[in-house]
mmCIF file with all atom_site columns, C-alpha atoms in Angstrom:
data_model
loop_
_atom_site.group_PDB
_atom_site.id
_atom_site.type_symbol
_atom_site.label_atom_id
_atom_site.label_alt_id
_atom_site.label_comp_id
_atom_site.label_asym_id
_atom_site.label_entity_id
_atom_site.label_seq_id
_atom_site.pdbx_PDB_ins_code
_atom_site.Cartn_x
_atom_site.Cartn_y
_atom_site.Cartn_z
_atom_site.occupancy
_atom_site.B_iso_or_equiv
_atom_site.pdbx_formal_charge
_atom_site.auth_seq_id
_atom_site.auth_comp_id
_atom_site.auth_asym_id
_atom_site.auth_atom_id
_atom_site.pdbx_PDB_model_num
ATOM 1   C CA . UNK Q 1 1   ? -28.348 -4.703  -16.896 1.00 0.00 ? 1   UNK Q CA 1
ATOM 2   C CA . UNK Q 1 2   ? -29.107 -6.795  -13.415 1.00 0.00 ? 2   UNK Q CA 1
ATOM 3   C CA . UNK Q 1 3   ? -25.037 -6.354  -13.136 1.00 0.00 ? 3   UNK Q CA 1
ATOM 4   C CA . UNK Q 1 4   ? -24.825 -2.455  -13.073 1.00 0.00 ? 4   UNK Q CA 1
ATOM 5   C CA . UNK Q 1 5   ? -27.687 -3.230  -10.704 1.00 0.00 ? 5   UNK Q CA 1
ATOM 6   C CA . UNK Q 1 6   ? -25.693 -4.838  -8.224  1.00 0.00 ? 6   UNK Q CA 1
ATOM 7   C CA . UNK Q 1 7   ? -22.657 -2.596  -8.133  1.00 0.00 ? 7   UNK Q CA 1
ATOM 8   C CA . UNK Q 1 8   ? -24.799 0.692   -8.076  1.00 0.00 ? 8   UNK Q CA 1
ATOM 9   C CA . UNK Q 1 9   ? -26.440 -0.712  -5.092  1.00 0.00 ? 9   UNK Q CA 1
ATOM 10  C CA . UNK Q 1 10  ? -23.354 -1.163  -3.704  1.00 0.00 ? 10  UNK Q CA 1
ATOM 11  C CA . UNK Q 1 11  ? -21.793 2.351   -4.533  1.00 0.00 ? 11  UNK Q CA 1
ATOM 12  C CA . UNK Q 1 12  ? -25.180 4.011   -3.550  1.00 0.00 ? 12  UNK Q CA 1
ATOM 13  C CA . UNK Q 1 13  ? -25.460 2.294   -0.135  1.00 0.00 ? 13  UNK Q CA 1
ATOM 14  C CA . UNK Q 1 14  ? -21.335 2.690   0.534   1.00 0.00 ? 14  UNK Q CA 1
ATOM 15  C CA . UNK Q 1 15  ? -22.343 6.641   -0.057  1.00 0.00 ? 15  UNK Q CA 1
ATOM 16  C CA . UNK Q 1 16  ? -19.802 9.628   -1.493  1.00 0.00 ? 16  UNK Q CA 1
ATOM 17  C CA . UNK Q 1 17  ? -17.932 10.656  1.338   1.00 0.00 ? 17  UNK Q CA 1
ATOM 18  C CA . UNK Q 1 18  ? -16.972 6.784   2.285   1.00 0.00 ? 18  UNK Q CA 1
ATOM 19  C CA . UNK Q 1 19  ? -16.123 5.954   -1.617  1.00 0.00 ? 19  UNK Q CA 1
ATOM 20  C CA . UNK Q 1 20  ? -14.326 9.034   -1.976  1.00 0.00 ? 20  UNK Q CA 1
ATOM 21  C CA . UNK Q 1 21  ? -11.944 7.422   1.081   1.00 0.00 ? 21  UNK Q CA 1
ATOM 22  C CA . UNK Q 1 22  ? -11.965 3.963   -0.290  1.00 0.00 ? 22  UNK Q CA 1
ATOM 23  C CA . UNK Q 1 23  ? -10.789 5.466   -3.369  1.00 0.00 ? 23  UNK Q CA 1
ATOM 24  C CA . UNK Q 1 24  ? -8.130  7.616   -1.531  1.00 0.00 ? 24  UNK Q CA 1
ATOM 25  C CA . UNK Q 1 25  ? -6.962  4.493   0.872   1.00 0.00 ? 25  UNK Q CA 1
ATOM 26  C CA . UNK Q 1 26  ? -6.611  2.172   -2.603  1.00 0.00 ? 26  UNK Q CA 1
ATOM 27  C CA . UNK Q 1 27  ? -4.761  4.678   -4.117  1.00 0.00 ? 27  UNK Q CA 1
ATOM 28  C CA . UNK Q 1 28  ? -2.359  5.581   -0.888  1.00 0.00 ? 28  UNK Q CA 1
ATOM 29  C CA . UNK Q 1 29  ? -1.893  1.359   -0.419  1.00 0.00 ? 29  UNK Q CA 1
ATOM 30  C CA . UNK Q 1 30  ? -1.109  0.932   -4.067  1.00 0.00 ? 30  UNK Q CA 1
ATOM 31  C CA . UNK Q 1 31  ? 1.748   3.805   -4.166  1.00 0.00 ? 31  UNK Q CA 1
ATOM 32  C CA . UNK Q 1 32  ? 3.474   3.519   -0.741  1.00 0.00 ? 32  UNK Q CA 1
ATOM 33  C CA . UNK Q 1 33  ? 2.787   -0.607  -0.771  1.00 0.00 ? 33  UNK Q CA 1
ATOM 34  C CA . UNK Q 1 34  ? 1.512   -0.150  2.898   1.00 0.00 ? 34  UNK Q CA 1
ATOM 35  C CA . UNK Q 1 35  ? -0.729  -2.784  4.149   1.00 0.00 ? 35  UNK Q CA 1
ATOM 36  C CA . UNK Q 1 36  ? -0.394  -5.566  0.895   1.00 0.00 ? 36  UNK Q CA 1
ATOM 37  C CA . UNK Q 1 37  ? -2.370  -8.048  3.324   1.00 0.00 ? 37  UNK Q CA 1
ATOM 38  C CA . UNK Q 1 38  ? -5.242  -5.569  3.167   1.00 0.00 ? 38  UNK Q CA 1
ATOM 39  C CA . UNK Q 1 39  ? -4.814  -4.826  0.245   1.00 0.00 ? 39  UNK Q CA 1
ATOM 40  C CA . UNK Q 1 40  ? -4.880  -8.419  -1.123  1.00 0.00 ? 40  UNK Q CA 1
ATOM 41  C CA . UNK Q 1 41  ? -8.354  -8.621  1.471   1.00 0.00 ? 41  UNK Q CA 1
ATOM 42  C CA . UNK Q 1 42  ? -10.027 -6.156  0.274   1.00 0.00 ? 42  UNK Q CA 1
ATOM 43  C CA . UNK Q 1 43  ? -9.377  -7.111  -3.731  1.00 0.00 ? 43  UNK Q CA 1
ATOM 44  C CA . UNK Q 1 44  ? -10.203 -10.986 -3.203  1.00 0.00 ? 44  UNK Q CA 1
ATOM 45  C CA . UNK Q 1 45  ? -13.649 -10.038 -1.391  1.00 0.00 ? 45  UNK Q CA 1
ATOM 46  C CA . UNK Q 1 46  ? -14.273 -7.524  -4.089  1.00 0.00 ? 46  UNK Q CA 1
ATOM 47  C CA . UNK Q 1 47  ? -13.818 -9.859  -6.682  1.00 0.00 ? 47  UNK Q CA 1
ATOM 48  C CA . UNK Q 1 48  ? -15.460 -12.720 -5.052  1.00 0.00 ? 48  UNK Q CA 1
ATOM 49  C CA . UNK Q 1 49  ? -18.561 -11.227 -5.360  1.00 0.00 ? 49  UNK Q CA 1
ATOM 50  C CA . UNK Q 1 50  ? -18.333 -9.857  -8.866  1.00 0.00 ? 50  UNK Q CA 1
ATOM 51  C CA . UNK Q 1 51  ? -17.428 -13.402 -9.455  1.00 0.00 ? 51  UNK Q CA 1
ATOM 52  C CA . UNK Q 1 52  ? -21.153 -13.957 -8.191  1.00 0.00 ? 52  UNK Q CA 1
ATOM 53  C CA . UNK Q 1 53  ? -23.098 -11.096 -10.033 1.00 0.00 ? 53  UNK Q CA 1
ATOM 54  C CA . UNK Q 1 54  ? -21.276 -12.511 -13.249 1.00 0.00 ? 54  UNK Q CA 1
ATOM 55  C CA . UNK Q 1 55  ? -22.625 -16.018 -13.162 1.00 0.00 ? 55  UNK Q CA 1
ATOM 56  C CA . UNK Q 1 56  ? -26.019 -14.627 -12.098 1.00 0.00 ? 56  UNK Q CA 1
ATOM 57  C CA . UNK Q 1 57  ? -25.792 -15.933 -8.696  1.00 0.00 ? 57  UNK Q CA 1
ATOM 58  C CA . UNK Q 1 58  ? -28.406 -13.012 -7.274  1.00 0.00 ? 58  UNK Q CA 1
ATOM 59  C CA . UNK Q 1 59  ? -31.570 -11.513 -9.205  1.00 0.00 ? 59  UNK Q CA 1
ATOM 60  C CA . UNK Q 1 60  ? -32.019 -7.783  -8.455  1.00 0.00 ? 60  UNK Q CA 1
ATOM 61  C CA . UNK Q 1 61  ? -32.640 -6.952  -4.985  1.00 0.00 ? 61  UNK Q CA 1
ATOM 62  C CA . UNK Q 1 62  ? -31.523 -9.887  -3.440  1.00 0.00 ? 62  UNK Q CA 1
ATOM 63  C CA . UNK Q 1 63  ? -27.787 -8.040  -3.774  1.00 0.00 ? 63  UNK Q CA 1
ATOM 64  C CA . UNK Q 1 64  ? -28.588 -6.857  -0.495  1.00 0.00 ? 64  UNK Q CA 1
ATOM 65  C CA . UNK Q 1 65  ? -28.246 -10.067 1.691   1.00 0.00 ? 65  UNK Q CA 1
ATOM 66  C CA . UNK Q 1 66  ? -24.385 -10.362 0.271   1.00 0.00 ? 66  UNK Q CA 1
ATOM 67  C CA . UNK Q 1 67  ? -23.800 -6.711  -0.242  1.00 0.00 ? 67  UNK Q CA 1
ATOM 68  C CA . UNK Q 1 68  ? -24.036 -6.467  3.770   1.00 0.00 ? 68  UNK Q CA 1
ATOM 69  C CA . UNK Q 1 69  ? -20.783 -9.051  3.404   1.00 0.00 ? 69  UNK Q CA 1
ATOM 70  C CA . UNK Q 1 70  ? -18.554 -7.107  1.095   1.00 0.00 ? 70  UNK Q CA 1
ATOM 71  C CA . UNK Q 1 71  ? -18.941 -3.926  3.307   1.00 0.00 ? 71  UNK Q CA 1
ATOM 72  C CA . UNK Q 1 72  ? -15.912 -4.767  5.832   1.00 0.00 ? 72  UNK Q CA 1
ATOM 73  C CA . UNK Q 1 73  ? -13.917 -5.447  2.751   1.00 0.00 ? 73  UNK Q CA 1
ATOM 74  C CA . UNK Q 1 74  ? -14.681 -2.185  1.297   1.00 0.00 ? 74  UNK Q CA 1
ATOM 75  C CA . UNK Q 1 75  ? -13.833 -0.336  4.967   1.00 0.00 ? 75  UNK Q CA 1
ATOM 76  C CA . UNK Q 1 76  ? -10.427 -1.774  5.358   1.00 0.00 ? 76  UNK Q CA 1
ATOM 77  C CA . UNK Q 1 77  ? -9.016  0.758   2.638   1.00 0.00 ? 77  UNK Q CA 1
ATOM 78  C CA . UNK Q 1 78  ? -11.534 3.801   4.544   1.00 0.00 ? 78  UNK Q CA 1
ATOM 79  C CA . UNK Q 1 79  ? -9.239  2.889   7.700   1.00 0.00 ? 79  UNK Q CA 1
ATOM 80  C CA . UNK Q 1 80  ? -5.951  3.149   5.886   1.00 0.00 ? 80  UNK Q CA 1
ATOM 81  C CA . UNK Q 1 81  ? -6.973  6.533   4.447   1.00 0.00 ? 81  UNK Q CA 1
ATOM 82  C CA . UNK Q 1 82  ? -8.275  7.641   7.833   1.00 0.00 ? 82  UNK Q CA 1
ATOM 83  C CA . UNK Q 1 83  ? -5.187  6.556   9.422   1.00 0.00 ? 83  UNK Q CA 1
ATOM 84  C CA . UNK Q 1 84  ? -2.670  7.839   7.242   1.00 0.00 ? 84  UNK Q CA 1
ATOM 85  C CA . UNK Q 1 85  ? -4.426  11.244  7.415   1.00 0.00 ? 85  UNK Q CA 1
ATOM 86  C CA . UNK Q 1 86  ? -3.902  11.227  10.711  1.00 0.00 ? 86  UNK Q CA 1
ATOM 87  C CA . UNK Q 1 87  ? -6.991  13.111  11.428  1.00 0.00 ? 87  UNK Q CA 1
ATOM 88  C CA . UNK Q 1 88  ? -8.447  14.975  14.458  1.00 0.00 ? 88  UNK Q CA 1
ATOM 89  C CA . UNK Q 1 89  ? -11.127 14.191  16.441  1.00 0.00 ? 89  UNK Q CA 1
ATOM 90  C CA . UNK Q 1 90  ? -12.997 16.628  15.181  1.00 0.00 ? 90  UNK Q CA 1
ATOM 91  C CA . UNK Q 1 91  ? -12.300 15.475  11.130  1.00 0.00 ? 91  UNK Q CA 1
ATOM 92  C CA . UNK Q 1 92  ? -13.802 12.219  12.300  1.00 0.00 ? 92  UNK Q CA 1
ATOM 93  C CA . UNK Q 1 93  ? -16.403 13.797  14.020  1.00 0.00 ? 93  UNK Q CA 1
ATOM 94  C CA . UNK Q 1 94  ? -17.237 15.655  11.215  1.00 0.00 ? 94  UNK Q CA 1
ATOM 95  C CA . UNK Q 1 95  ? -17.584 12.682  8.553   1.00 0.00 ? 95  UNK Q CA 1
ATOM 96  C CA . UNK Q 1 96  ? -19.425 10.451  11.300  1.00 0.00 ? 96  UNK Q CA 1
ATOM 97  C CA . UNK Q 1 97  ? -22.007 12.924  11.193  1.00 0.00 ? 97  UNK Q CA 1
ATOM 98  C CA . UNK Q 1 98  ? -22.184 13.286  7.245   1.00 0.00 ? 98  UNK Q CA 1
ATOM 99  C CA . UNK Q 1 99  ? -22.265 9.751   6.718   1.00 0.00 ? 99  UNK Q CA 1
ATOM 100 C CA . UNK Q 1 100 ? -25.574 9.831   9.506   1.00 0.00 ? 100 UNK Q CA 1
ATOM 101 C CA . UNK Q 1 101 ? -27.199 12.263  7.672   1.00 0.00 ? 101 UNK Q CA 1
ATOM 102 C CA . UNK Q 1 102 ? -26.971 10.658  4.436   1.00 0.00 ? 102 UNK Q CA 1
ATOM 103 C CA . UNK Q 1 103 ? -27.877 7.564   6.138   1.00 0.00 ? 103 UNK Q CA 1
ATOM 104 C CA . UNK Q 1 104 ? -30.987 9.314   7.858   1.00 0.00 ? 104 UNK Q CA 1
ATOM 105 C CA . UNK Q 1 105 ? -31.836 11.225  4.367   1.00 0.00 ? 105 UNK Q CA 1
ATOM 106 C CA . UNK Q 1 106 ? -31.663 7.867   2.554   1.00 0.00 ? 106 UNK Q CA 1
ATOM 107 C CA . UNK Q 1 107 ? -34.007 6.316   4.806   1.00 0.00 ? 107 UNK Q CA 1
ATOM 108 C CA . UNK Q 1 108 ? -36.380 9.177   5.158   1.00 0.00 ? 108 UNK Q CA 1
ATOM 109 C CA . UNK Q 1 109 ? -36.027 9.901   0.989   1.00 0.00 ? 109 UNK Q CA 1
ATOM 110 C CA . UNK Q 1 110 ? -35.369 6.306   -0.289  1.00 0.00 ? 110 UNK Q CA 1
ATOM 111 C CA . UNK Q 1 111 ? -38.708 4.085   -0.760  1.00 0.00 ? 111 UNK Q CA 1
ATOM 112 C CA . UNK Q 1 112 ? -36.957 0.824   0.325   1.00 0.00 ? 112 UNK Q CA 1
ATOM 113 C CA . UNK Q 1 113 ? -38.827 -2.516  0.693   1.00 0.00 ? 113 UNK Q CA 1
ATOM 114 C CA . UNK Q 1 114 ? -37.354 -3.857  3.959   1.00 0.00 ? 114 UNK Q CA 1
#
Protein backbone atom coordinates (compact mmCIF):
# COMPACT_ATOMS: atom_id res chain seq x y z
CA UNK A 1 0.00 0.00 0.00
CA UNK A 2 2.95 2.60 1.26
CA UNK A 3 3.82 2.38 -2.75
CA UNK A 4 0.47 3.77 -4.20
CA UNK A 5 1.25 6.13 -1.33
CA UNK A 6 4.17 7.55 -2.80
CA UNK A 7 3.08 7.95 -6.39
CA UNK A 8 -0.39 9.49 -5.42
CA UNK A 9 1.52 12.01 -3.53
CA UNK A 10 3.31 12.65 -6.36
CA UNK A 11 0.34 12.88 -8.93
CA UNK A 12 -1.70 14.89 -6.29
CA UNK A 13 1.03 17.49 -5.60
CA UNK A 14 2.10 17.61 -9.66
CA UNK A 15 -1.89 18.60 -9.94
CA UNK A 16 -4.35 17.92 -13.25
CA UNK A 17 -3.65 20.61 -15.46
CA UNK A 18 0.39 19.98 -15.16
CA UNK A 19 -0.12 15.95 -15.56
CA UNK A 20 -2.47 16.42 -18.23
CA UNK A 21 0.79 18.31 -20.08
CA UNK A 22 3.31 15.84 -18.91
CA UNK A 23 1.14 13.34 -20.38
CA UNK A 24 0.70 15.37 -23.66
CA UNK A 25 4.69 16.32 -23.86
CA UNK A 26 5.52 12.25 -23.32
CA UNK A 27 3.25 11.44 -25.81
CA UNK A 28 4.36 14.36 -28.50
CA UNK A 29 8.39 13.25 -27.61
CA UNK A 30 7.60 9.61 -28.07
CA UNK A 31 5.84 10.08 -31.69
CA UNK A 32 7.88 12.88 -33.37
CA UNK A 33 11.31 11.51 -31.40
CA UNK A 34 11.95 15.26 -30.47
CA UNK A 35 14.11 15.84 -27.56
CA UNK A 36 15.42 11.81 -26.86
CA UNK A 37 17.97 13.49 -24.29
CA UNK A 38 14.91 14.66 -22.36
CA UNK A 39 13.27 12.15 -22.89
CA UNK A 40 15.89 9.64 -21.63
CA UNK A 41 16.08 12.51 -18.37
CA UNK A 42 12.98 12.52 -17.53
CA UNK A 43 12.48 8.39 -17.69
CA UNK A 44 15.86 7.65 -15.69
CA UNK A 45 14.74 10.19 -12.80
CA UNK A 46 11.33 8.67 -12.91
CA UNK A 47 12.53 5.39 -12.49
CA UNK A 48 15.20 6.15 -10.09
CA UNK A 49 12.90 6.86 -7.62
CA UNK A 50 10.42 4.07 -8.14
CA UNK A 51 13.57 2.14 -7.84
CA UNK A 52 13.49 3.69 -4.18
CA UNK A 53 9.72 3.29 -3.19
CA UNK A 54 10.26 -0.45 -4.34
CA UNK A 55 13.00 -1.39 -1.94
CA UNK A 56 11.22 0.60 0.79
CA UNK A 57 13.73 3.25 0.86
CA UNK A 58 10.96 5.99 2.35
CA UNK A 59 8.01 5.22 4.94
CA UNK A 60 4.89 7.29 4.14
CA UNK A 61 5.30 10.88 4.33
CA UNK A 62 8.79 11.11 4.16
CA UNK A 63 8.09 10.87 0.04
CA UNK A 64 8.07 14.44 0.30
CA UNK A 65 11.83 15.28 0.92
CA UNK A 66 12.63 13.27 -2.59
CA UNK A 67 9.39 13.98 -4.29
CA UNK A 68 10.63 17.81 -4.30
CA UNK A 69 13.69 16.07 -6.54
CA UNK A 70 11.73 14.27 -9.18
CA UNK A 71 9.66 17.48 -9.92
CA UNK A 72 12.21 19.05 -12.61
CA UNK A 73 12.20 15.66 -14.17
CA UNK A 74 8.56 15.58 -14.43
CA UNK A 75 8.57 19.48 -15.96
CA UNK A 76 10.94 18.81 -18.74
CA UNK A 77 8.08 16.97 -20.79
CA UNK A 78 5.41 20.18 -19.44
CA UNK A 79 8.06 22.42 -21.45
CA UNK A 80 8.07 20.33 -24.57
CA UNK A 81 4.26 20.34 -24.63
CA UNK A 82 4.20 24.06 -23.88
CA UNK A 83 6.63 24.67 -26.52
CA UNK A 84 5.38 22.71 -29.23
CA UNK A 85 1.95 24.34 -28.66
CA UNK A 86 3.37 27.30 -29.28
CA UNK A 87 1.11 29.09 -26.98
CA UNK A 88 0.21 32.77 -26.31
CA UNK A 89 0.90 34.74 -23.60
CA UNK A 90 -2.25 34.72 -22.56
CA UNK A 91 -2.58 30.47 -22.70
CA UNK A 92 0.31 30.64 -20.28
CA UNK A 93 -1.16 33.19 -18.39
CA UNK A 94 -4.10 31.37 -18.08
CA UNK A 95 -2.59 27.93 -16.71
CA UNK A 96 -0.10 29.97 -14.35
CA UNK A 97 -3.05 31.14 -12.69
CA UNK A 98 -4.92 27.64 -12.49
CA UNK A 99 -2.03 25.93 -11.27
CA UNK A 100 -1.97 29.05 -8.27
CA UNK A 101 -5.27 28.46 -7.43
CA UNK A 102 -5.02 24.87 -7.02
CA UNK A 103 -1.91 25.50 -5.23
CA UNK A 104 -3.67 28.18 -2.91
CA UNK A 105 -6.92 25.76 -2.59
CA UNK A 106 -4.60 22.88 -1.61
CA UNK A 107 -3.04 24.78 1.02
CA UNK A 108 -6.10 26.47 2.34
CA UNK A 109 -8.22 22.82 1.93
CA UNK A 110 -5.36 20.28 2.50
CA UNK A 111 -4.52 19.59 6.39
CA UNK A 112 -0.74 19.18 5.74
CA UNK A 113 1.81 18.64 8.56
CA UNK A 114 4.65 20.96 7.47
Amino acid sequence: MMLLEDISEIVVFLGPFLLLLFVFGVRAMLRTRTYPSLLVLSCLGIFTLLAMFLTGAFRTGETARACLFIYPYLLLPVAVCLHRAGGASQQRKRLLAVVFAQSVAMQTLGGYFW
